[in-house]
Amino acid sequence: MGRWEPNARGRLEEAALALYGERGYEQVTVAEIAARAGLTERTFFRHYSDKREVLFAGSSLLREVLVKAVAEAPDGAPPVDVVGAALAAAGAVLEERRELARARQAVIDANPSLQEREVVKLATLATAVTEALRDRGIPEPAASLAAQSGIAVFRVAFERWIRETGQRSLPDLVRESFDELRTLTAT
Amino acid sequence: MGRWEPNARGRLEEAALALYGERGYEQVTVAEIAARAGLTERTFFRHYSDKREVLFAGSSLLREVLVKAVAEAPDGAPPVDVVGAALAAAGAVLEERRELARARQAVIDANPSLQEREVVKLATLATAVTEALRDRGIPEPAASLAAQSGIAVFRVAFERWIRETGQRSLPDLVRESFDELRTLTAT
DNA sequence: TACCTCCATGTCAGTGACTGACATCGACGC
DNA sequence: GCGTCGATGTCAGTCACTGACATGGAGGTA
């Protein structure tokens, strides 16, 4: 057994989400989060660059999944389909963490500075997808347009998925929202 | 004459831009900005919610111009033209402050946390335009699409305007970029 | 076994952004 | 003249975030 309990990051993220949910983001100090995780404030800042970032660590996983899915799409597939498949893959990742995602989103929705960070993270995802598309040889501005529209679709689907008590899976909702965009732009 | 020098906000903004430009955003303290403006740190925070906001105060003027232009566009004009006219109006506002805009953008481009705030401000502008369009009876998703594409066009034109030493005015560049978008989407 | 290096974490002392409470004092209306 | 108002000052405090240095188990090496 190590000198320290394992999975410090996991404990920090769990503690932060719980405390932010209980008392609101601004009413929680980093020292409290760290204490709840059995760590010190200094260690928190070694893992996360700031107090918000602890809520957004998962977005790097999402980015990897998106980029990988774009890279591995069949040759010659149209950009729209490539992005659609990538978004469905990302949706599948979140599908298994629905309650977590819901709690996290509630915290973000209650605080403007967290929304600010969320917007940036989404923009980062769009940029990553754009670059992955360009690596497939898709030229601008098609790459940017497809990526940004795709992220917009994902937001819509994600919001429905969070809001509904329903049975539909996130990948299904992504496909559905995507079809709506297709319908719109086909007119 | 008043008890205080007039135009405290103007002095704060000028001092902040100058200091950020000279030494970089992070190397400047709010106390220094306030001192240069002949005020105290506390007064700075009465005018601006945080250290970044002093650079973005002008965006509310831009929002007003955009919303007003959208509202006053001729009845029955297609959304695209409404947005185009609004962007040109906003461009005209900035046209008179080119060196200011250039200095400000250089500061923003040099600091990620300022870029974060900029992204949020642009999103806010897009939302305002969307609402103004909906007030004209333009339904979703046309309103959102037109607004967001419009802001994207504005960003492209603005970047060219900042970068070029050229003679072309920002409103002209806005129209030019807008035509490029039209060409793209017409295919 | 003894030793050594690594590295995640702890400890401590800062700096600076931001806030709340209260004081000040010209302008302005009465 | 007098009272209110509003922009600013003053002061003390909290907390996010950082740099420098200490600690001690893990895992490798002689």
CSV table of C-alpha atoms (C1' of nucleotides) in Angstrom, one decimal:
chain,number,residue,atom,x,y,z
A,1,MET,CA,0.0,0.0,0.0
A,2,GLY,CA,1.2,3.4,-0.9
A,3,ARG,CA,2.0,6.2,1.5
A,4,TRP,CA,-1.2,8.0,0.4
A,5,GLU,CA,-4.7,6.9,-0.4
A,6,PRO,CA,-5.0,6.4,-4.1
A,7,ASN,CA,-7.1,8.4,-6.6
A,8,ALA,CA,-6.6,11.8,-5.1
A,9,ARG,CA,-8.1,13.5,-8.2
A,10,GLY,CA,-11.2,11.3,-8.0
A,11,ARG,CA,-11.7,12.2,-4.4
A,12,LEU,CA,-11.2,15.9,-5.0
A,13,GLU,CA,-13.8,15.9,-7.9
A,14,GLU,CA,-16.3,14.0,-5.8
A,15,ALA,CA,-15.9,16.3,-2.8
A,16,ALA,CA,-16.1,19.4,-4.9
A,17,LEU,CA,-19.2,18.3,-6.7
A,18,ALA,CA,-20.9,17.3,-3.5
A,19,LEU,CA,-20.0,20.6,-1.7
A,20,TYR,CA,-20.8,22.8,-4.7
A,21,GLY,CA,-24.2,21.0,-4.9
A,22,GLU,CA,-24.9,21.4,-1.2
A,23,ARG,CA,-24.0,25.0,-0.6
A,24,GLY,CA,-23.3,26.5,-4.0
A,25,TYR,CA,-20.0,27.1,-5.7
A,26,GLU,CA,-19.2,30.4,-4.1
A,27,GLN,CA,-19.9,29.4,-0.6
A,28,VAL,CA,-17.4,26.6,-0.7
A,29,THR,CA,-13.7,27.2,-0.1
A,30,VAL,CA,-11.0,25.1,-1.8
A,31,ALA,CA,-9.7,24.3,1.7
A,32,GLU,CA,-13.0,22.6,2.5
A,33,ILE,CA,-13.0,20.6,-0.7
A,34,ALA,CA,-9.5,19.4,0.1
A,35,ALA,CA,-10.3,18.6,3.7
A,36,ARG,CA,-13.3,16.5,2.6
A,37,ALA,CA,-11.0,14.6,0.2
A,38,GLY,CA,-8.5,14.1,3.0
A,39,LEU,CA,-5.9,16.4,1.4
A,40,THR,CA,-4.6,19.9,1.7
A,41,GLU,CA,-5.5,23.0,-0.3
A,42,ARG,CA,-2.0,23.0,-1.8
A,43,THR,CA,-2.6,19.6,-3.2
A,44,PHE,CA,-5.8,20.7,-4.8
A,45,PHE,CA,-4.0,23.3,-6.8
A,46,ARG,CA,-1.4,20.8,-7.9
A,47,HIS,CA,-4.1,18.9,-9.6
A,48,TYR,CA,-6.3,21.7,-10.8
A,49,SER,CA,-5.3,25.1,-12.0
A,50,ASP,CA,-8.2,26.8,-10.3
A,51,LYS,CA,-11.3,26.3,-8.3
A,52,ARG,CA,-13.5,25.8,-11.4
A,53,GLU,CA,-11.4,23.4,-13.2
A,54,VAL,CA,-12.1,20.5,-10.9
A,55,LEU,CA,-15.6,20.4,-12.5
A,56,PHE,CA,-14.2,20.3,-16.0
A,57,ALA,CA,-11.5,17.7,-15.8
A,58,GLY,CA,-13.8,15.2,-17.7
A,59,SER,CA,-13.8,17.3,-20.8
A,60,SER,CA,-10.4,16.1,-21.8
A,61,LEU,CA,-11.7,12.6,-22.0
A,62,LEU,CA,-14.5,13.8,-24.1
A,63,ARG,CA,-12.0,15.6,-26.4
A,64,GLU,CA,-10.0,12.4,-26.8
A,65,VAL,CA,-13.1,10.4,-27.7
A,66,LEU,CA,-14.2,12.9,-30.2
A,67,VAL,CA,-10.8,13.2,-31.9
A,68,LYS,CA,-10.3,9.5,-31.9
A,69,ALA,CA,-13.7,8.9,-33.5
A,70,VAL,CA,-13.1,11.5,-36.1
A,71,ALA,CA,-9.8,10.0,-37.0
A,72,GLU,CA,-11.1,6.5,-37.2
A,73,ALA,CA,-14.2,7.2,-39.4
A,74,PRO,CA,-14.2,5.4,-42.7
A,75,ASP,CA,-12.3,6.9,-45.5
A,76,GLY,CA,-14.3,9.2,-47.8
A,77,ALA,CA,-17.2,9.6,-45.3
A,78,PRO,CA,-18.8,13.1,-45.6
A,79,PRO,CA,-17.8,15.5,-42.8
A,80,VAL,CA,-21.3,15.6,-41.5
A,81,ASP,CA,-21.4,11.9,-40.9
A,82,VAL,CA,-17.9,11.8,-39.4
A,83,VAL,CA,-19.0,14.4,-36.9
A,84,GLY,CA,-22.3,12.7,-36.2
A,85,ALA,CA,-20.5,9.4,-35.4
A,86,ALA,CA,-18.0,11.2,-33.2
A,87,LEU,CA,-20.8,12.9,-31.2
A,88,ALA,CA,-22.6,9.7,-30.8
A,89,ALA,CA,-19.4,8.2,-29.4
A,90,ALA,CA,-19.0,11.0,-27.0
A,91,GLY,CA,-22.6,10.6,-26.0
A,92,ALA,CA,-22.0,7.0,-25.2
A,93,VAL,CA,-19.3,8.0,-22.7
A,94,LEU,CA,-21.6,10.3,-20.8
A,95,GLU,CA,-24.5,7.9,-21.0
A,96,GLU,CA,-23.0,5.8,-18.2
A,97,ARG,CA,-22.7,8.8,-15.9
A,98,ARG,CA,-26.1,10.4,-16.2
A,99,GLU,CA,-26.7,11.3,-12.5
A,100,LEU,CA,-23.2,12.6,-12.2
A,101,ALA,CA,-23.7,14.7,-15.3
A,102,ARG,CA,-27.0,16.0,-14.0
A,103,ALA,CA,-25.6,17.1,-10.7
A,104,ARG,CA,-22.6,18.7,-12.4
A,105,GLN,CA,-24.8,20.6,-14.8
A,106,ALA,CA,-27.1,21.8,-12.0
A,107,VAL,CA,-24.0,23.3,-10.3
A,108,ILE,CA,-22.8,25.0,-13.5
A,109,ASP,CA,-26.3,26.3,-14.3
A,110,ALA,CA,-26.4,28.0,-11.0
A,111,ASN,CA,-23.2,30.0,-11.4
A,112,PRO,CA,-22.1,32.4,-14.1
A,113,SER,CA,-18.4,32.0,-13.7
A,114,LEU,CA,-18.8,28.3,-14.2
A,115,GLN,CA,-20.9,28.9,-17.3
A,116,GLU,CA,-18.1,31.0,-18.6
A,117,ARG,CA,-15.7,28.2,-18.2
A,118,GLU,CA,-18.1,25.8,-19.8
A,119,VAL,CA,-18.4,28.0,-22.9
A,120,VAL,CA,-14.7,27.9,-23.2
A,121,LYS,CA,-14.5,24.2,-22.8
A,122,LEU,CA,-17.1,23.7,-25.6
A,123,ALA,CA,-15.1,26.0,-27.8
A,124,THR,CA,-12.1,24.0,-27.1
A,125,LEU,CA,-13.9,20.8,-28.1
A,126,ALA,CA,-15.0,22.5,-31.3
A,127,THR,CA,-11.4,23.4,-32.1
A,128,ALA,CA,-10.2,19.9,-31.5
A,129,VAL,CA,-12.8,18.5,-33.8
A,130,THR,CA,-12.0,21.0,-36.4
A,131,GLU,CA,-8.3,20.0,-36.3
A,132,ALA,CA,-9.2,16.3,-36.4
A,133,LEU,CA,-11.3,17.0,-39.5
A,134,ARG,CA,-8.5,18.9,-41.2
A,135,ASP,CA,-6.2,16.0,-40.5
A,136,ARG,CA,-8.6,13.9,-42.6
A,137,GLY,CA,-8.1,16.4,-45.4
A,138,ILE,CA,-11.3,18.2,-45.0
A,139,PRO,CA,-10.6,21.8,-46.0
A,140,GLU,CA,-11.8,25.0,-44.3
A,141,PRO,CA,-14.3,26.4,-43.9
A,142,ALA,CA,-16.1,23.0,-44.1
A,143,ALA,CA,-14.1,21.7,-41.1
A,144,SER,CA,-15.0,24.6,-38.8
A,145,LEU,CA,-18.6,24.7,-39.9
A,146,ALA,CA,-19.1,21.0,-39.4
A,147,ALA,CA,-17.3,21.0,-36.0
A,148,GLN,CA,-19.1,24.0,-34.6
A,149,SER,CA,-22.5,22.8,-35.8
A,150,GLY,CA,-21.8,19.5,-34.4
A,151,ILE,CA,-21.0,20.9,-30.9
A,152,ALA,CA,-24.2,23.0,-31.1
A,153,VAL,CA,-26.1,19.8,-31.9
A,154,PHE,CA,-24.5,18.1,-28.9
A,155,ARG,CA,-25.5,20.9,-26.6
A,156,VAL,CA,-29.1,20.6,-27.7
A,157,ALA,CA,-29.1,16.9,-27.2
A,158,PHE,CA,-27.3,17.0,-23.9
A,159,GLU,CA,-29.7,19.5,-22.5
A,160,ARG,CA,-32.7,17.3,-23.4
A,161,TRP,CA,-31.0,14.3,-22.0
A,162,ILE,CA,-30.4,16.1,-18.7
A,163,ARG,CA,-33.8,17.6,-18.5
A,164,GLU,CA,-35.9,14.6,-19.5
A,165,THR,CA,-36.6,11.7,-17.1
A,166,GLY,CA,-37.0,9.8,-20.3
A,167,GLN,CA,-35.6,6.6,-21.6
A,168,ARG,CA,-33.9,7.8,-24.6
A,169,SER,CA,-30.1,7.5,-24.5
A,170,LEU,CA,-27.8,10.4,-25.2
A,171,PRO,CA,-26.4,8.9,-28.4
A,172,ASP,CA,-30.0,8.5,-29.6
A,173,LEU,CA,-30.8,12.1,-28.7
A,174,VAL,CA,-27.7,13.2,-30.5
A,175,ARG,CA,-28.8,11.4,-33.7
A,176,GLU,CA,-32.2,12.9,-33.4
A,177,SER,CA,-30.9,16.4,-32.9
A,178,PHE,CA,-28.6,15.9,-35.8
A,179,ASP,CA,-31.4,14.9,-38.0
A,180,GLU,CA,-33.3,18.1,-37.0
A,181,LEU,CA,-30.3,20.1,-38.1
A,182,ARG,CA,-30.2,18.3,-41.4
A,183,THR,CA,-33.9,19.0,-42.0
A,184,LEU,CA,-33.4,22.6,-41.2
A,185,THR,CA,-30.5,23.1,-43.5
A,186,ALA,CA,-32.0,21.1,-46.3
A,187,THR,CA,-34.7,23.8,-46.9
B,1,MET,CA,-16.8,71.9,-10.4
B,2,GLY,CA,-17.5,68.6,-8.7
B,3,ARG,CA,-15.8,67.2,-5.7
B,4,TRP,CA,-14.1,64.7,-8.0
B,5,GLU,CA,-12.5,64.8,-11.4
B,6,PRO,CA,-15.1,63.7,-13.9
B,7,ASN,CA,-15.0,60.6,-16.0
B,8,ALA,CA,-13.6,58.1,-13.5
B,9,ARG,CA,-14.5,55.2,-15.7
B,10,GLY,CA,-12.7,56.7,-18.7
B,11,ARG,CA,-9.6,57.3,-16.7
B,12,LEU,CA,-9.7,53.7,-15.3
B,13,GLU,CA,-10.0,52.2,-18.7
B,14,GLU,CA,-7.3,54.3,-20.2
B,15,ALA,CA,-4.9,53.5,-17.3
B,16,ALA,CA,-5.7,49.8,-17.4
B,17,LEU,CA,-5.1,49.5,-21.1
B,18,ALA,CA,-1.9,51.4,-20.9
B,19,LEU,CA,-0.5,49.3,-18.0
B,20,TYR,CA,-1.7,46.0,-19.4
B,21,GLY,CA,0.0,47.0,-22.7
B,22,GLU,CA,3.2,48.0,-21.0
B,23,ARG,CA,3.7,45.1,-18.6
B,24,GLY,CA,1.2,42.5,-19.4
B,25,TYR,CA,-2.2,41.8,-17.8
B,26,GLU,CA,-0.9,39.6,-15.0
B,27,GLN,CA,2.0,41.9,-14.0
B,28,VAL,CA,-0.4,44.8,-13.2
B,29,THR,CA,-2.3,45.1,-10.0
B,30,VAL,CA,-5.6,46.8,-9.7
B,31,ALA,CA,-4.2,49.1,-7.1
B,32,GLU,CA,-1.7,50.4,-9.8
B,33,ILE,CA,-4.5,51.0,-12.3
B,34,ALA,CA,-6.4,52.9,-9.7
B,35,ALA,CA,-3.5,55.0,-8.7
B,36,ARG,CA,-2.7,55.9,-12.3
B,37,ALA,CA,-6.3,57.0,-12.7
B,38,GLY,CA,-6.0,59.0,-9.4
B,39,LEU,CA,-8.4,56.7,-7.6
B,40,THR,CA,-8.4,53.9,-5.1
B,41,GLU,CA,-8.6,50.2,-5.7
B,42,ARG,CA,-12.0,50.1,-4.0
B,43,THR,CA,-13.4,52.6,-6.5
B,44,PHE,CA,-12.1,50.4,-9.3
B,45,PHE,CA,-14.2,47.6,-8.1
B,46,ARG,CA,-17.2,49.8,-7.8
B,47,HIS,CA,-17.1,50.4,-11.5
B,48,TYR,CA,-15.9,47.0,-12.7
B,49,SER,CA,-16.9,43.7,-11.3
B,50,ASP,CA,-13.4,42.3,-11.8
B,51,LYS,CA,-10.0,43.1,-13.2
B,52,ARG,CA,-10.8,41.8,-16.7
B,53,GLU,CA,-14.1,43.7,-17.1
B,54,VAL,CA,-12.4,47.1,-17.4
B,55,LEU,CA,-11.3,46.0,-20.9
B,56,PHE,CA,-14.8,44.9,-21.9
B,57,ALA,CA,-16.9,47.8,-20.9
B,58,GLY,CA,-17.3,48.9,-24.5
B,59,SER,CA,-19.1,45.8,-25.4
B,60,SER,CA,-22.3,47.1,-23.9
B,61,LEU,CA,-22.2,50.0,-26.4
B,62,LEU,CA,-21.7,47.5,-29.2
B,63,ARG,CA,-24.7,45.5,-27.9
B,64,GLU,CA,-26.9,48.5,-27.9
B,65,VAL,CA,-25.9,49.5,-31.4
B,66,LEU,CA,-26.5,46.0,-32.7
B,67,VAL,CA,-29.9,45.7,-31.0
B,68,LYS,CA,-31.0,49.1,-32.2
B,69,ALA,CA,-30.0,48.5,-35.7
B,70,VAL,CA,-31.8,45.2,-35.8
B,71,ALA,CA,-34.9,46.8,-34.4
B,72,GLU,CA,-34.9,49.6,-36.9
B,73,ALA,CA,-34.3,47.6,-40.0
B,74,PRO,CA,-37.0,47.9,-42.6
B,75,ASP,CA,-40.1,45.7,-42.2
B,76,GLY,CA,-39.9,42.5,-44.1
B,77,ALA,CA,-36.2,42.6,-44.7
B,78,PRO,CA,-34.7,39.1,-44.6
B,79,PRO,CA,-32.9,38.1,-41.4
B,80,VAL,CA,-29.6,37.9,-43.2
B,81,ASP,CA,-29.8,41.5,-44.4
B,82,VAL,CA,-31.0,42.7,-41.0
B,83,VAL,CA,-28.0,41.2,-39.4
B,84,GLY,CA,-25.7,42.5,-42.1
B,85,ALA,CA,-26.9,46.0,-41.6
B,86,ALA,CA,-26.5,45.7,-37.8
B,87,LEU,CA,-23.0,44.5,-38.1
B,88,ALA,CA,-22.0,47.3,-40.4
B,89,ALA,CA,-23.4,49.8,-37.9
B,90,ALA,CA,-21.4,48.1,-35.1
B,91,GLY,CA,-18.4,48.3,-37.4
B,92,ALA,CA,-18.8,52.0,-37.9
B,93,VAL,CA,-18.7,52.5,-34.1
B,94,LEU,CA,-15.3,50.8,-33.9
B,95,GLU,CA,-14.0,52.4,-37.0
B,96,GLU,CA,-13.3,55.6,-35.1
B,97,ARG,CA,-11.3,53.8,-32.5
B,98,ARG,CA,-9.0,51.8,-34.5
B,99,GLU,CA,-5.8,52.3,-32.6
B,100,LEU,CA,-7.6,51.8,-29.3
B,101,ALA,CA,-9.1,48.6,-30.6
B,102,ARG,CA,-5.8,47.4,-31.8
B,103,ALA,CA,-4.0,48.0,-28.5
B,104,ARG,CA,-6.9,46.3,-26.6
B,105,GLN,CA,-6.9,43.3,-28.9
B,106,ALA,CA,-3.1,42.9,-28.5
B,107,VAL,CA,-3.6,42.7,-24.7
B,108,ILE,CA,-6.4,40.2,-25.0
B,109,ASP,CA,-4.5,38.0,-27.5
B,110,ALA,CA,-1.6,37.8,-25.0
B,111,ASN,CA,-3.7,36.4,-22.1
B,112,PRO,CA,-5.9,33.3,-22.0
B,113,SER,CA,-8.1,34.5,-19.2
B,114,LEU,CA,-8.9,37.6,-21.2
B,115,GLN,CA,-9.7,35.5,-24.2
B,116,GLU,CA,-12.0,33.5,-22.0
B,117,ARG,CA,-13.9,36.7,-21.2
B,118,GLU,CA,-13.9,37.8,-24.8
B,119,VAL,CA,-15.6,34.6,-25.9
B,120,VAL,CA,-18.3,35.1,-23.3
B,121,LYS,CA,-18.8,38.7,-24.5
B,122,LEU,CA,-19.2,37.6,-28.1
B,123,ALA,CA,-21.7,34.9,-27.0
B,124,THR,CA,-23.6,37.6,-25.2
B,125,LEU,CA,-23.7,39.8,-28.3
B,126,ALA,CA,-25.0,36.8,-30.3
B,127,THR,CA,-27.7,36.2,-27.7
B,128,ALA,CA,-28.8,39.9,-27.8
B,129,VAL,CA,-29.0,39.9,-31.6
B,130,THR,CA,-31.0,36.6,-31.4
B,131,GLU,CA,-33.5,38.2,-29.1
B,132,ALA,CA,-33.7,41.4,-31.2
B,133,LEU,CA,-34.5,39.2,-34.3
B,134,ARG,CA,-37.1,37.3,-32.4
B,135,ASP,CA,-38.7,40.6,-31.4
B,136,ARG,CA,-39.1,41.3,-35.1
B,137,GLY,CA,-41.0,38.0,-35.4
B,138,ILE,CA,-38.2,36.0,-36.8
B,139,PRO,CA,-38.7,32.4,-35.5
B,140,GLU,CA,-36.1,30.0,-34.2
B,141,PRO,CA,-33.8,28.5,-35.3
B,142,ALA,CA,-33.5,31.2,-38.0
B,143,ALA,CA,-32.9,33.9,-35.4
B,144,SER,CA,-30.1,32.0,-33.6
B,145,LEU,CA,-28.5,30.9,-36.8
B,146,ALA,CA,-28.5,34.3,-38.3
B,147,ALA,CA,-27.2,35.9,-35.1
B,148,GLN,CA,-24.4,33.4,-34.5
B,149,SER,CA,-23.3,33.4,-38.1
B,150,GLY,CA,-23.3,37.2,-38.0
B,151,ILE,CA,-21.1,37.3,-35.0
B,152,ALA,CA,-18.8,34.8,-36.7
B,153,VAL,CA,-18.6,37.1,-39.7
B,154,PHE,CA,-17.9,40.0,-37.5
B,155,ARG,CA,-15.0,38.3,-35.8
B,156,VAL,CA,-13.4,37.5,-39.2
B,157,ALA,CA,-13.8,41.1,-40.4
B,158,PHE,CA,-12.6,42.5,-37.2
B,159,GLU,CA,-9.5,40.4,-37.2
B,160,ARG,CA,-8.6,41.5,-40.7
B,161,TRP,CA,-9.2,45.1,-39.8
B,162,ILE,CA,-6.9,44.8,-36.8
B,163,ARG,CA,-4.2,43.0,-38.7
B,164,GLU,CA,-4.1,45.0,-41.9
B,165,THR,CA,-2.5,48.4,-42.2
B,166,GLY,CA,-4.9,48.8,-45.1
B,167,GLN,CA,-7.3,51.4,-46.0
B,168,ARG,CA,-10.5,49.4,-45.9
B,169,SER,CA,-13.0,50.4,-43.3
B,170,LEU,CA,-14.4,47.9,-40.8
B,171,PRO,CA,-18.0,48.3,-42.2
B,172,ASP,CA,-16.6,47.5,-45.7
B,173,LEU,CA,-14.7,44.5,-44.4
B,174,VAL,CA,-17.9,43.3,-42.6
B,175,ARG,CA,-19.8,43.5,-45.9
B,176,GLU,CA,-17.0,41.7,-47.7
B,177,SER,CA,-16.8,38.9,-45.1
B,178,PHE,CA,-20.6,38.6,-45.2
B,179,ASP,CA,-20.5,38.2,-49.0
B,180,GLU,CA,-18.0,35.4,-48.5
B,181,LEU,CA,-20.3,33.6,-46.2
B,182,ARG,CA,-23.1,34.0,-48.7
B,183,THR,CA,-21.0,32.5,-51.4
B,184,LEU,CA,-20.1,29.6,-49.2
B,185,THR,CA,-23.6,28.8,-48.2
B,186,ALA,CA,-25.0,29.2,-51.7
B,187,THR,CA,-23.1,26.2,-52.9
C,1,DT,C1',20.4,-5.3,4.1
C,2,DA,C1',21.6,-0.7,3.4
C,3,DC,C1',21.3,3.0,0.6
C,4,DC,C1',19.4,6.2,-2.9
C,5,DT,C1',16.3,8.5,-5.8
C,6,DC,C1',11.7,9.7,-7.0
C,7,DC,C1',7.6,12.0,-6.3
C,8,DA,C1',3.1,12.9,-4.3
C,9,DT,C1',1.9,15.3,-0.6
C,10,DG,C1',2.4,18.4,3.5
C,11,DT,C1',3.8,23.0,5.6
C,12,DC,C1',4.3,27.7,5.7
C,13,DA,C1',4.6,32.3,4.3
C,14,DG,C1',3.3,35.2,1.2
C,15,DT,C1',0.6,38.3,-2.7
C,16,DG,C1',-3.3,40.2,-4.6
C,17,DA,C1',-8.3,40.1,-6.1
C,18,DC,C1',-12.4,41.1,-4.2
C,19,DT,C1',-16.0,42.5,-0.3
C,20,DG,C1',-18.5,44.7,3.6
C,21,DA,C1',-19.0,48.5,6.7
C,22,DC,C1',-18.5,52.9,7.7
C,23,DA,C1',-16.7,57.9,6.9
C,24,DT,C1',-16.3,62.0,4.0
C,25,DC,C1',-17.9,66.1,1.7
C,26,DG,C1',-19.3,68.8,-2.5
C,27,DA,C1',-23.7,69.2,-5.2
C,28,DC,C1',-28.2,70.0,-5.4
C,29,DG,C1',-33.0,70.8,-4.1
C,30,DC,C1',-35.8,72.9,-0.6
D,1,DG,C1',-28.9,77.6,5.7
D,2,DC,C1',-30.1,72.6,5.8
D,3,DG,C1',-30.8,67.9,4.7
D,4,DT,C1',-30.2,64.3,1.5
D,5,DC,C1',-27.6,62.0,-2.0
D,6,DG,C1',-24.0,59.9,-4.4
D,7,DA,C1',-19.3,59.2,-5.6
D,8,DT,C1',-15.3,58.3,-3.4
D,9,DG,C1',-12.0,57.2,0.5
D,10,DT,C1',-10.5,54.2,4.4
D,11,DC,C1',-9.8,50.0,6.7
D,12,DA,C1',-10.0,45.4,7.9
D,13,DG,C1',-11.0,41.0,6.3
D,14,DT,C1',-11.5,36.5,3.4
D,15,DC,C1',-9.9,33.5,0.1
D,16,DA,C1',-7.9,32.0,-4.4
D,17,DC,C1',-3.5,31.0,-5.8
D,18,DT,C1',1.9,30.6,-5.7
D,19,DG,C1',6.8,29.6,-4.4
D,20,DA,C1',10.1,27.3,-1.5
D,21,DC,C1',11.3,23.8,1.2
D,22,DA,C1',10.4,19.5,4.1
D,23,DT,C1',8.8,14.6,4.5
D,24,DG,C1',8.7,9.7,4.0
D,25,DG,C1',7.1,5.5,1.7
D,26,DA,C1',8.0,2.9,-2.9
D,27,DG,C1',11.0,0.9,-5.8
D,28,DG,C1',15.4,0.2,-7.7
D,29,DT,C1',20.5,-0.8,-6.9
D,30,DA,C1',24.9,-2.2,-4.8
